[in-house]
Coordinates of C-alpha atoms in Angstrom, one line a residue:
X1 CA -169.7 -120.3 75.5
X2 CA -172.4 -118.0 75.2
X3 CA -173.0 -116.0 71.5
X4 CA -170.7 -113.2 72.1
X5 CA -167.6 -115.3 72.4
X6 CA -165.1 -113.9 71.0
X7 CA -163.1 -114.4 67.5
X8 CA -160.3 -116.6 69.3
X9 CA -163.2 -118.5 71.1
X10 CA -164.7 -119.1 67.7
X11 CA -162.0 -119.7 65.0
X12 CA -159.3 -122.0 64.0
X13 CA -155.2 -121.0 63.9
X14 CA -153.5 -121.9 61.3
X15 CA -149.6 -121.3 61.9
X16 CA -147.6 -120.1 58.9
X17 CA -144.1 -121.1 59.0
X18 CA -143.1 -118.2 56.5
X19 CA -139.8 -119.3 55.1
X20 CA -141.8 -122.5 53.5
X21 CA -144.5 -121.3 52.5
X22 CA -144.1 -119.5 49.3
X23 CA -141.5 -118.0 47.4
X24 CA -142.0 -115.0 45.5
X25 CA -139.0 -113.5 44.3
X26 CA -136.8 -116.4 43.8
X27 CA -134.2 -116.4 46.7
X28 CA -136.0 -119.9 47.5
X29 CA -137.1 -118.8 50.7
X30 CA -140.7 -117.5 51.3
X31 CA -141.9 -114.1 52.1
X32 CA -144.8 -111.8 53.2
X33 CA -145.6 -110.9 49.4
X34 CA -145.8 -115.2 48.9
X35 CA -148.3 -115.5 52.1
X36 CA -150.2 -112.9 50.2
X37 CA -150.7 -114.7 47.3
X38 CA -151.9 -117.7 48.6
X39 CA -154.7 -116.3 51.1
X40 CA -157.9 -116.7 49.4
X41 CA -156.3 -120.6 49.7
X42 CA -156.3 -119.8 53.5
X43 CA -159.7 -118.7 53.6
X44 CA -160.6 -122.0 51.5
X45 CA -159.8 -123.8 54.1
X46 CA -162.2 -122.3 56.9
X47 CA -159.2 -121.2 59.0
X48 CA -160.1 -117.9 60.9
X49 CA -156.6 -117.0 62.6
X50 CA -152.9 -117.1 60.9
X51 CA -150.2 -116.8 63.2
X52 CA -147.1 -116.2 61.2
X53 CA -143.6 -117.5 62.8
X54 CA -141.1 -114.7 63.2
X55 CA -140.7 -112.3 60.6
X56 CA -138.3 -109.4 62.5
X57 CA -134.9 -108.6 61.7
X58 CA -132.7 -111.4 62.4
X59 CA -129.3 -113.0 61.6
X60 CA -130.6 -116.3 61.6
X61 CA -128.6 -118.4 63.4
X62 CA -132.1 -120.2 64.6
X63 CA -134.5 -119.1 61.9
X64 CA -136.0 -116.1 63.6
X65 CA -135.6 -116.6 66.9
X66 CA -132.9 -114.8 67.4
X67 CA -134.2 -110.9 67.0
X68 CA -132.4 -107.8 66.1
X69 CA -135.0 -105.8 65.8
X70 CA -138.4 -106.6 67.5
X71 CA -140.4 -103.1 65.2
X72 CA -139.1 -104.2 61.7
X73 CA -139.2 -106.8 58.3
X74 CA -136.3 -109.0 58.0
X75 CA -135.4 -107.9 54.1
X76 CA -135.1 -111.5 53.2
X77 CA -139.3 -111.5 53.9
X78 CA -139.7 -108.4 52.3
X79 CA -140.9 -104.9 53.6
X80 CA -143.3 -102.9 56.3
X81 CA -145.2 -101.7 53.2
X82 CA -145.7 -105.8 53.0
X83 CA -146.3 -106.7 55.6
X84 CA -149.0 -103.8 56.1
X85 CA -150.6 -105.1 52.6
X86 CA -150.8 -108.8 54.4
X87 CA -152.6 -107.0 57.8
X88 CA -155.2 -105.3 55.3
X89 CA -155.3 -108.4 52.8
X90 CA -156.1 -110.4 56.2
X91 CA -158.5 -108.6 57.5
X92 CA -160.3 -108.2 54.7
X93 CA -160.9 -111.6 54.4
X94 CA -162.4 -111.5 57.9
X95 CA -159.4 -113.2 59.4
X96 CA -156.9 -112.5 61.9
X97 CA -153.6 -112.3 62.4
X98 CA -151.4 -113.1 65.1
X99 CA -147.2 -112.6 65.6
X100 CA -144.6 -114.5 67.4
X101 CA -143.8 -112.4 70.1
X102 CA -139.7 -114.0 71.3
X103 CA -139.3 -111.7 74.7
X104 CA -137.4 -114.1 76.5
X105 CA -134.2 -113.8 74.6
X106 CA -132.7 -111.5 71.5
X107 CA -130.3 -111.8 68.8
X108 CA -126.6 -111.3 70.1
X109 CA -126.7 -108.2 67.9
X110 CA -129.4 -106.7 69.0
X111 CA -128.7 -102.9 70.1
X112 CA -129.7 -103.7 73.5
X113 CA -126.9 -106.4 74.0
X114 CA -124.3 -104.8 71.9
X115 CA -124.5 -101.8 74.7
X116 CA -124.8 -104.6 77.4
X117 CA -121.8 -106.2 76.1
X118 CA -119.6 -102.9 75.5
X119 CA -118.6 -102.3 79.4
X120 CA -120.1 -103.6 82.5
X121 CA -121.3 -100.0 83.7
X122 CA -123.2 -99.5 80.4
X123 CA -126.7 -99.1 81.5
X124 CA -127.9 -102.0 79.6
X125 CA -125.6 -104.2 80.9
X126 CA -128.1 -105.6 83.5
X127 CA -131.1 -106.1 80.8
X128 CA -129.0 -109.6 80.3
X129 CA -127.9 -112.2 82.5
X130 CA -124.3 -112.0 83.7
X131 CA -122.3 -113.4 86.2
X132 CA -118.7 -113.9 87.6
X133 CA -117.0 -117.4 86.6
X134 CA -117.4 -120.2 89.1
X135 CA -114.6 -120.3 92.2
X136 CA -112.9 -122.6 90.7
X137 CA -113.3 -121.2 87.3
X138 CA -115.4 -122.4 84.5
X139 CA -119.5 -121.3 84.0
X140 CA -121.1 -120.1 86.9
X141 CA -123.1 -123.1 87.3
X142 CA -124.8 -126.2 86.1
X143 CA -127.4 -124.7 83.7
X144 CA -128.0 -125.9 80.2
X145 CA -128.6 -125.3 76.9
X146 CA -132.1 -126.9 74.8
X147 CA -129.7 -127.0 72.0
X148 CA -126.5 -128.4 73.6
X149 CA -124.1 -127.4 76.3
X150 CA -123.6 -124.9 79.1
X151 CA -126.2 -122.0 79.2
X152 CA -123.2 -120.1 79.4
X153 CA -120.9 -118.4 77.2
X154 CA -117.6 -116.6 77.9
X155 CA -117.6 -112.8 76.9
X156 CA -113.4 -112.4 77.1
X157 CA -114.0 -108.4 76.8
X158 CA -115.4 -108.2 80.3
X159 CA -114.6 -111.6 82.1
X160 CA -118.7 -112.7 82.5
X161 CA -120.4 -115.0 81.2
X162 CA -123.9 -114.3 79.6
X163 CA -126.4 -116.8 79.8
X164 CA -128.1 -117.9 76.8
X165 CA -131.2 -121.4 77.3
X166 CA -130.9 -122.0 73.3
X167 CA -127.8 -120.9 71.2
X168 CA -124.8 -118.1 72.1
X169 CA -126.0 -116.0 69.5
X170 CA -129.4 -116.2 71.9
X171 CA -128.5 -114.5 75.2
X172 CA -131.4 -114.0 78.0
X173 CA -132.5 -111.1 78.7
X174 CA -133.1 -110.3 82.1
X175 CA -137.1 -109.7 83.6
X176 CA -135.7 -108.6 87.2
X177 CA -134.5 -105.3 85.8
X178 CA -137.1 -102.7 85.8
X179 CA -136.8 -101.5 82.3
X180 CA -136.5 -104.6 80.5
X181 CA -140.2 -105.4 80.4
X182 CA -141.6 -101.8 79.5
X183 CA -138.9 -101.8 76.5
X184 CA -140.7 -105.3 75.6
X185 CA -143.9 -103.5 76.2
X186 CA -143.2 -100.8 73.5
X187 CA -142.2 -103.6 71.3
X188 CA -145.8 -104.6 71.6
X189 CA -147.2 -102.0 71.3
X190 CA -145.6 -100.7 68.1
X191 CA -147.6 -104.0 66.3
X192 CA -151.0 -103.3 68.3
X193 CA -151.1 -100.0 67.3
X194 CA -150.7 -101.3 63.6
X195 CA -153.5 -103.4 64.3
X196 CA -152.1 -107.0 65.0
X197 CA -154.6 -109.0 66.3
X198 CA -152.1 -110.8 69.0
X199 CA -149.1 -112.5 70.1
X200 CA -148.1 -116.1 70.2
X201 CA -145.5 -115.8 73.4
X202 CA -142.5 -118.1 72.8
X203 CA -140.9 -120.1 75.8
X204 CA -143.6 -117.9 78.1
X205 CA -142.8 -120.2 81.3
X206 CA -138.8 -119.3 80.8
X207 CA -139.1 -115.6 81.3
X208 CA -137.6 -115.7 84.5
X209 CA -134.7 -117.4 86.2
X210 CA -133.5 -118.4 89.7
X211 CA -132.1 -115.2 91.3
X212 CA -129.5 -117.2 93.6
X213 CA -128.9 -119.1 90.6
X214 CA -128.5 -122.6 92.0
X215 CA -127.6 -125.6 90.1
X216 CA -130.4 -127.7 88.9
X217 CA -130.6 -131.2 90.1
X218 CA -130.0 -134.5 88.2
X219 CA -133.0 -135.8 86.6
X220 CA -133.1 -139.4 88.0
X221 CA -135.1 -140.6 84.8
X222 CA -132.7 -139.2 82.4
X223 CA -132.0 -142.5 79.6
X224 CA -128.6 -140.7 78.8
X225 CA -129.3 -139.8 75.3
X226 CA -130.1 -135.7 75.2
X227 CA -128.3 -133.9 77.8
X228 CA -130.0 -131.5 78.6
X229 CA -132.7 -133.5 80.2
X230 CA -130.4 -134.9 82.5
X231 CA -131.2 -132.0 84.4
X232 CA -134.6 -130.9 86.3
X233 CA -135.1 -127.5 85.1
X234 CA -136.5 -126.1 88.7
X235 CA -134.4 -122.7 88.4
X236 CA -134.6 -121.5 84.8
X237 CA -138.6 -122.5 84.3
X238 CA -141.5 -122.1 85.5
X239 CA -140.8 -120.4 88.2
X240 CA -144.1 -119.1 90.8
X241 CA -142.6 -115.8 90.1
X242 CA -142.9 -115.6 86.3
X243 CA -147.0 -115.3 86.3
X244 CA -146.6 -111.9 87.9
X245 CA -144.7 -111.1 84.9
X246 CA -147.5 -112.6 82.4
X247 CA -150.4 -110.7 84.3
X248 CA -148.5 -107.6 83.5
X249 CA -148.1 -108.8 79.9
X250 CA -151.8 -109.3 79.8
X251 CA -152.8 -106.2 81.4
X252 CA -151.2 -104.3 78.9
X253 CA -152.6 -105.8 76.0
X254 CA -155.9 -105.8 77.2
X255 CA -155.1 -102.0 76.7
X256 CA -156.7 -102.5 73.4
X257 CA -159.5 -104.3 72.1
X258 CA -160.4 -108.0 72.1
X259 CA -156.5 -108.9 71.0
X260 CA -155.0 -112.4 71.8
X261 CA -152.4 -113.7 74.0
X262 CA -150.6 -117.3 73.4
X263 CA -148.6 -118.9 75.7
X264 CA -145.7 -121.5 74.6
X265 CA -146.1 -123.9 77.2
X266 CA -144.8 -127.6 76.9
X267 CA -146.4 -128.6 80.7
X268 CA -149.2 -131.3 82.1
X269 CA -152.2 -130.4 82.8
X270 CA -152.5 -129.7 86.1
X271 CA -149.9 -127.5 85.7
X272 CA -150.5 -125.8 82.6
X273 CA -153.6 -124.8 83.6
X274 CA -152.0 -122.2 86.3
X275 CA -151.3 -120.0 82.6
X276 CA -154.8 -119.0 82.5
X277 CA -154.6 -116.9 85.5
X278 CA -156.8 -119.4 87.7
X279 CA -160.4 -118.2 88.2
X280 CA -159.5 -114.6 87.2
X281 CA -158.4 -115.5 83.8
X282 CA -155.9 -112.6 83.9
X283 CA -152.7 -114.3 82.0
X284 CA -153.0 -116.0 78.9
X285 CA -155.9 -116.4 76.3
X286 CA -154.7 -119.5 75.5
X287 CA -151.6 -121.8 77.3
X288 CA -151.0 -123.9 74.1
X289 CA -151.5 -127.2 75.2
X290 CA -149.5 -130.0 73.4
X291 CA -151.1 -133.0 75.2
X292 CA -152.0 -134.6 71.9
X293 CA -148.5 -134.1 70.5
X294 CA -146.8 -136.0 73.2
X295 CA -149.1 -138.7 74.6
X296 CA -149.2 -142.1 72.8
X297 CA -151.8 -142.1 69.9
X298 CA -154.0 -144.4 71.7
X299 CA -157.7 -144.4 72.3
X300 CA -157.8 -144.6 76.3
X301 CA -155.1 -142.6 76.9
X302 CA -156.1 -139.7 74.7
X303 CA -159.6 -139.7 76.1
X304 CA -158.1 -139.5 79.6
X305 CA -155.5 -136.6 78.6
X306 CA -159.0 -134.8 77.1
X307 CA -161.2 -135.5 79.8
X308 CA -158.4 -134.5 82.7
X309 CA -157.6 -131.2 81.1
X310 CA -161.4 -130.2 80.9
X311 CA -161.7 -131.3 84.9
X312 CA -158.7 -129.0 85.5
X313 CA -159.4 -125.7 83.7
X314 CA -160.3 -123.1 85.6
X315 CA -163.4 -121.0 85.9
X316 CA -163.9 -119.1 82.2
X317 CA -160.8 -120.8 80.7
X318 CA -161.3 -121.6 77.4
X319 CA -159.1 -125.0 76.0
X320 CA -157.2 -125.5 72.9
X321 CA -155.9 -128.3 71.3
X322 CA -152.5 -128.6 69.3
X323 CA -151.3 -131.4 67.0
X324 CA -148.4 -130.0 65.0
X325 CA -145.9 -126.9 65.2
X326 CA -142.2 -126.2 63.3
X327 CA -140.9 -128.0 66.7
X328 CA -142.3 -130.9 66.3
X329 CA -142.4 -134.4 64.1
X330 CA -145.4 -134.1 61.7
X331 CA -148.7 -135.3 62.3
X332 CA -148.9 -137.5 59.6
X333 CA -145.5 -138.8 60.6
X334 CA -146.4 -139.6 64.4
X335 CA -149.5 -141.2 64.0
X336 CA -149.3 -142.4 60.1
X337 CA -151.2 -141.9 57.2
X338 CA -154.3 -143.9 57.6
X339 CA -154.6 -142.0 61.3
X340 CA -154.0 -138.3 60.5
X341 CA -157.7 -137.8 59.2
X342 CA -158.5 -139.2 62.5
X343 CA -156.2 -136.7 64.1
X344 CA -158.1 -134.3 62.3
X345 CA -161.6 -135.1 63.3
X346 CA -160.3 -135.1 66.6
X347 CA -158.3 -131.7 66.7
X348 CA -161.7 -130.1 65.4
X349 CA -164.3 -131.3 67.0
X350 CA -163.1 -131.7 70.6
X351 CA -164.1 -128.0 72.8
X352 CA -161.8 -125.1 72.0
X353 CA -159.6 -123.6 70.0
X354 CA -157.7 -125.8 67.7
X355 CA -154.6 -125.1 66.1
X356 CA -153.0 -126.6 62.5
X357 CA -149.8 -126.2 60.9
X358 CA -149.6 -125.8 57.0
X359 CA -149.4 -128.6 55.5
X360 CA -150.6 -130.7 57.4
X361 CA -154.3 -130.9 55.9
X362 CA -152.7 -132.5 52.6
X363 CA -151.0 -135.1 54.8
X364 CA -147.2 -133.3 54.5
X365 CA -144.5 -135.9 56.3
X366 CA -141.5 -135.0 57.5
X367 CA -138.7 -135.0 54.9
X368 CA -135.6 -137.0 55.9
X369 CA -132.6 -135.0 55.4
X370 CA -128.7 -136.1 55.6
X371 CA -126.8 -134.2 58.2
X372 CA -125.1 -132.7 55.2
X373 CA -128.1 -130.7 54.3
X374 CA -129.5 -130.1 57.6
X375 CA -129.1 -126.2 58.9
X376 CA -131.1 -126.6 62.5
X377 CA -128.9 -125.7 65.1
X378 CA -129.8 -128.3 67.7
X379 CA -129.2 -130.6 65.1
X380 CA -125.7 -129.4 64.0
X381 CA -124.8 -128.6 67.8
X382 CA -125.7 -132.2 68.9
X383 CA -124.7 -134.5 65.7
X384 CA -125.0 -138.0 67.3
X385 CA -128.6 -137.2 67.9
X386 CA -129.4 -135.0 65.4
X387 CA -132.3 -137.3 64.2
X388 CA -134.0 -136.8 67.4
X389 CA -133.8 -133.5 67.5
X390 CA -133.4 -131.6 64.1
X391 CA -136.4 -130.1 63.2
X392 CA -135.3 -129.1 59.6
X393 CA -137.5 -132.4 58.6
X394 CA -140.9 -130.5 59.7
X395 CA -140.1 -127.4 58.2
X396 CA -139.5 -128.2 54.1
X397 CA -141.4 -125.8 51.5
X398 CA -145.1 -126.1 51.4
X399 CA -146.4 -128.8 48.5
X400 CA -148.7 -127.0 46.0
X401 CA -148.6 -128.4 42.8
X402 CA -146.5 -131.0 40.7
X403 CA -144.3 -128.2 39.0
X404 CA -140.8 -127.7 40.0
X405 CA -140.1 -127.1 43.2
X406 CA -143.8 -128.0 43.7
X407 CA -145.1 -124.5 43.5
X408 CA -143.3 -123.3 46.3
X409 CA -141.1 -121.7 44.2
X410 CA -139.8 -121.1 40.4
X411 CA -138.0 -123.3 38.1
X412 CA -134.1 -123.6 38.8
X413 CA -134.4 -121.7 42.0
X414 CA -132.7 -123.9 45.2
X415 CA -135.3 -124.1 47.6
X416 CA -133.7 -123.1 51.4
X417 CA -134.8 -126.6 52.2
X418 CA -135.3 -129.6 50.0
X419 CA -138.5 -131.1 49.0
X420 CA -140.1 -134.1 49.6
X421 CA -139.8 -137.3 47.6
X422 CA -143.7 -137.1 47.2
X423 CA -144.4 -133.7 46.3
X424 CA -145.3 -134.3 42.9
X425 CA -148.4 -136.5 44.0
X426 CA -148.7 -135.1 47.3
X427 CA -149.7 -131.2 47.0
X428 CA -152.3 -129.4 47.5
X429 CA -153.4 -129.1 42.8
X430 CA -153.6 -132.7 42.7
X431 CA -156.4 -132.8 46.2
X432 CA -158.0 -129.9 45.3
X433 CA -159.5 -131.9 42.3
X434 CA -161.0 -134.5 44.8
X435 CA -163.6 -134.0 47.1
X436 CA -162.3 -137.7 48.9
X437 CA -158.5 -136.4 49.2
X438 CA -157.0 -135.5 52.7
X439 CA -157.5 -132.1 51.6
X440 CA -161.4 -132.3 50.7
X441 CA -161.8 -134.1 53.9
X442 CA -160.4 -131.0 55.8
X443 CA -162.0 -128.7 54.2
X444 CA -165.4 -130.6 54.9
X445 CA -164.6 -130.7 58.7
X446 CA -163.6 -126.8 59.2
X447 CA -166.5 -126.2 56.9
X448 CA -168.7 -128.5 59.4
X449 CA -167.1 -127.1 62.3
X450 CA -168.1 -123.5 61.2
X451 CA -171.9 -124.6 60.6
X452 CA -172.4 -126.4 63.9
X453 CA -172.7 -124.4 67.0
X454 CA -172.5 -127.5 69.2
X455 CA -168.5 -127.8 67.7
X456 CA -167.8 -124.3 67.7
X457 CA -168.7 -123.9 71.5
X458 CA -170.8 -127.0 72.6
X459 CA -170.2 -129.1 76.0
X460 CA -168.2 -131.6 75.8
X461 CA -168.9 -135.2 77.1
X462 CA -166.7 -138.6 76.6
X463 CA -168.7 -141.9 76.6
X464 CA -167.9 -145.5 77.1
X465 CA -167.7 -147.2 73.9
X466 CA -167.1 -150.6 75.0
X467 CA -164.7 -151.3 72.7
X468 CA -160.3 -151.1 72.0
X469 CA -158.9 -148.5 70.2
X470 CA -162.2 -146.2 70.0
X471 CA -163.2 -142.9 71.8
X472 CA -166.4 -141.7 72.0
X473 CA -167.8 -138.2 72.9
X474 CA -170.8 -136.0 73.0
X475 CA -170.7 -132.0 72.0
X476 CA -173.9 -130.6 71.8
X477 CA -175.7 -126.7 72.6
X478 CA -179.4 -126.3 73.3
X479 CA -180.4 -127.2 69.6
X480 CA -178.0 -130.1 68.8
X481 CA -176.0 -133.1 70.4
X482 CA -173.5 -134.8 67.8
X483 CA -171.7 -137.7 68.6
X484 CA -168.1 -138.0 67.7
X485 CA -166.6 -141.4 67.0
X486 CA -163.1 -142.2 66.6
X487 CA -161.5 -145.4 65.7
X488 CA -157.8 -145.5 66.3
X489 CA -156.8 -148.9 65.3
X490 CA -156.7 -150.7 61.9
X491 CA -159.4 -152.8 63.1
X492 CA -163.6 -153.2 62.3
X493 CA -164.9 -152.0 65.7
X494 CA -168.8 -152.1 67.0
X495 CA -169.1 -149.7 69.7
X496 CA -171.5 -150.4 72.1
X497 CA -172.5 -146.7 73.3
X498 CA -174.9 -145.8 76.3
X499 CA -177.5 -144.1 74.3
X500 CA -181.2 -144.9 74.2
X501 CA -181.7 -143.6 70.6
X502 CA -182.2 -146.0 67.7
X503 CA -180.7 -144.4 64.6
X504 CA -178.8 -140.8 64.1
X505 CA -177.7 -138.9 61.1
X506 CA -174.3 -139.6 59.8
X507 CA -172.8 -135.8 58.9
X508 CA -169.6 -136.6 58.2
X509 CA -167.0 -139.7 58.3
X510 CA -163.1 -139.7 57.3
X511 CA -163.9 -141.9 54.3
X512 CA -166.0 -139.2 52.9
X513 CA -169.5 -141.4 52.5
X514 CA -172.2 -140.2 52.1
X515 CA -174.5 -138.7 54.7
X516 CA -177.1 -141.3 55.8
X517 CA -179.4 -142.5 58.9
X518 CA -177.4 -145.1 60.8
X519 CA -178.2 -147.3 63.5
X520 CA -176.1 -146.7 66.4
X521 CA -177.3 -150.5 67.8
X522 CA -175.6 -151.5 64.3
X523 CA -172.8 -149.0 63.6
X524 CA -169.6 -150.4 63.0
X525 CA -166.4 -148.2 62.3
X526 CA -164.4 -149.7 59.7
X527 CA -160.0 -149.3 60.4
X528 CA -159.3 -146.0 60.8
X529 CA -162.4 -144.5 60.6
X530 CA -164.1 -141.7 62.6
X531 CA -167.8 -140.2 62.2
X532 CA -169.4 -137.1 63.3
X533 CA -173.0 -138.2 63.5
X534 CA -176.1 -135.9 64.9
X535 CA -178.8 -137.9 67.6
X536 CA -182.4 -137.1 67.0
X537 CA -184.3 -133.9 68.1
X538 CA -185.4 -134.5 72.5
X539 CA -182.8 -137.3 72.5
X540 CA -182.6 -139.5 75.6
X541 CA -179.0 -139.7 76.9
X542 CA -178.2 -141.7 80.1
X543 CA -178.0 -138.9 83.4
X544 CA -174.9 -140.7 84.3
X545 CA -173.5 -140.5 81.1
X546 CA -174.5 -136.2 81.1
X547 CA -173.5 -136.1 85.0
X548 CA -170.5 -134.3 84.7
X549 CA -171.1 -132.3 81.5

């Protein structure tokens, strides 16, 4: 990456799920005027880039995602004069800040489908999917829902059905017309204008469906538990078509200057990768890649998940790395306590951008709720496996201090979600104290992530350790070449490493010791340790160890 990189290249995102993150006007739910208040907290933590869930007009039904309006505030967040004060606030703390964008789908009262819904000759009616019932009667085909049950729903005022990939109150609006994606356009532009530094691109692969509409075959590795897996989703995903669609996307906001584009993209590599644009680079910024989220929190197979991914990207691509969203299981929670400052060594200092959720750099675990006090749709729609796939546990208010409601928000006020069990020990007061805490460890490693060039845009090498449960890598620039060591297991390892140097300058290590000269002939990571050491000035590492990086 050479030095003009840009912001993107350089920084770390930090998503903001806004309903959780502070209160401040005691409704219990958080809004723009709470995010406000707690920036210079933000810009503690050496995050460059906060991308904000949905904040548009919206009835709810799944948290956002189902927009009214794509060019207002939802009330319950507050007002555009707020949300105007968090764009200058944000940039004047040299940050960024980046929206969800939700194109592929609005709220079911959204203007555009209440006209689309009024008559089939309104001239809106084909900006969403309709079609006749099946011969027989019944949807028009085999489709499905993420969150449960047909992709269809019965509109008895015209004798369609709609199609809708998440809830009814979600219906899909349709990319083959030729004014749906200009309208979406303007809808873009309206932010850009008001200088919105970019879009995060929700369900980006899903944009387009099958125009014959055939059903989708069985999924022969389906374990009978969530339905909607039963199915390959060949027709309503992914399809060669939809990176037309994205280039155009892309085109347009490269209308204005240096602004980012995020795909949501839960793929493998080798696919994946196609979101850049291939050698031209002419789609997305960034493809999130969730690699780490899904593959087993194990040493080998991470490394080969890393390592395949930078073989695959595409000429100019720049990677990023994810480890925790509002759709998924906390990090702490997947790979445990004693791992997550692990995870975070690994998230930032591997090549690219990384991206954090909040709370997730005090060690935040998913709070187990009852079904009785759950409100996530899939969760509700799908009961006997709401534990598998309610994501209400991931989203609970933000931990800040040990007052009640843990800062989050006043006394007597019912947050929208409860609180953890913890969250009078576990908050963000009681780490800031100490420098050792999961918090002081983060801030140490975006603060040493900001210092080093050979993290913020170095090569990256992996390196044969010799030993279970530990990866090894190189990132280094002209001036530097750190070593990064990682020890997944609850085990003393001794890695034996393929470098000719003697000693090399512990920088930083997840137990927070202090910086020293170690021997790498005599380094031994204790359980659940990793270090970011630096090698000596002219240091001698094996060509076959550099012969691919």
């Amino acid at each position: 990456m050479s030095a003009a990189a840009s912001w993107w290249q350089r920084g770390i995102i930090y998503q903001v799920y806004p309903r959780s993150f502070q209160d401040s006007n005691g409704d219990g739910v958080g809004d723009l005027a709470g995010i406000i208040a707690r920036l210079d907290y933000l810009h503690g933590l050496n995050v460059d880039i906060i991308w904000l869930s949905p904040i548009y007009p919206s009835p709810m039904h799944d948290f956002g995602y189902d927009v009214a309006d794509y060019c207002a505030i939802d009330p319950l967040f507050g007002s555009m004069s707020d949300f105007d004060r968090l764009l200058a606030e944000v940039h004047r703390r040299g940050m960024r800040l980046v929206l969800d964008l939700v194109p592929n789908h609005s709220s079911h009262r959204h203007p555009w489908f209440i006209a689309s819904r009024s008559a089939r000759d309104d001239p809106r009616r084909a900006w969403y999917i309709w079609r006749d019932p099946a011969s027989g009667g019944g949807p028009p085909n085999n489709w499905l829902s993420h969150f449960g049950g047909p992709a269809w729903t019965f509109d008895e005022g015209s004798g369609q059905y709609y199609m809708h990939q998440f809830l009814p109150q979600q219906p899909e609006l349709n990319y083959r017309h030729p004014e749906v994606l200009p309208a979406m356009l303007d809808c873009m532009r309206f932010w850009l204008d008001k200088g919105v530094d970019g879009f995060r691109v929700d369900v980006i692969g899903m944009l387009l469906k099958d125009p014959l509409f055939r059903d989708e075959p069985a999924n022969p590795a389906w374990n009978g538990i969530r339905e909607y897996q039963s199915l390959l989703h060949v027709h309503t995903a992914n399809l060669p078509e939809v990176h037309g669609l994205i280039r155009q996307m892309r085109a347009f906001l490269d209308g204005w200057d240096d602004r980012l584009m995020i795909g949501e993209l839960y793929l493998p590599n080798a696919e994946l990768v196609r979101y850049y644009g291939n050698e031209d680079g002419a789609e997305c910024h960034l493809p999130f890649n969730f690699q780490l989220i899904r593959a087993p929190w194990d040493a080998a197979v991470i490394r080969r998940v890393v390592d395949e991914y930078e073989a695959l990207l595409p000429v100019h691509a720049w990677p990023n790395w994810v480890l925790g969203n509002h759709d998924q299981k906390r990090l702490a929670t997947r790979v445990g306590l004693s791992q997550a400052r692990v995870a975070n060594m690994l998230l930032l200092t591997l090549r690219g951008t990384p991206t954090c959720y909040y709370g997730d750099e005090i060690g935040m675990l998913d709070v187990p709720l009852p079904l009785t006090l759950m409100q996530d749709p899939p969760a509700l729609r799908q009961p006997e496996i709401a534990h598998l796939v309610g994501r209400d546990p991931q989203r609970t208010p933000m931990q800040w201090d040990a007052s009640a409601n843990a800062g989050f928000a006043a006394a007597g006020v019912r947050s929208w979600l409860p609180l953890a069990a913890d969250c009078s020990t576990r908050n963000v007061a009681s780490q800031a104290a100490d420098p050792a805490s999961p918090l002081g460890f983060f801030r140490a490693m975006t603060a040493l992530r900001r210092a080093e060039p050979a993290l913020a845009s170095g090569f990256y090498q992996s390196l044969d350790a010799d030993q279970p449960d530990v990866f090894a890598y190189l990132r280094g620039d002209r001036g530097s070449t750190l070593l990064v060591l990682l020890n997944f297991g609850a085990e003393r390892r001794r890695p034996a490493l393929p470098l000719s140097d003697a000693a090399a300058d512990l920088l930083l290590s997840t137990a927070m010791t202090a910086p020293r000269r170690l021997s790498l002939a005599q380094l031994v990571l204790e359980p659940d340790e990793g270090m970011v050491l630096r090698l000596p000035a002219g240091s001698r590492v094996s060509r076959s160890v550099l012969s691919g990086g």
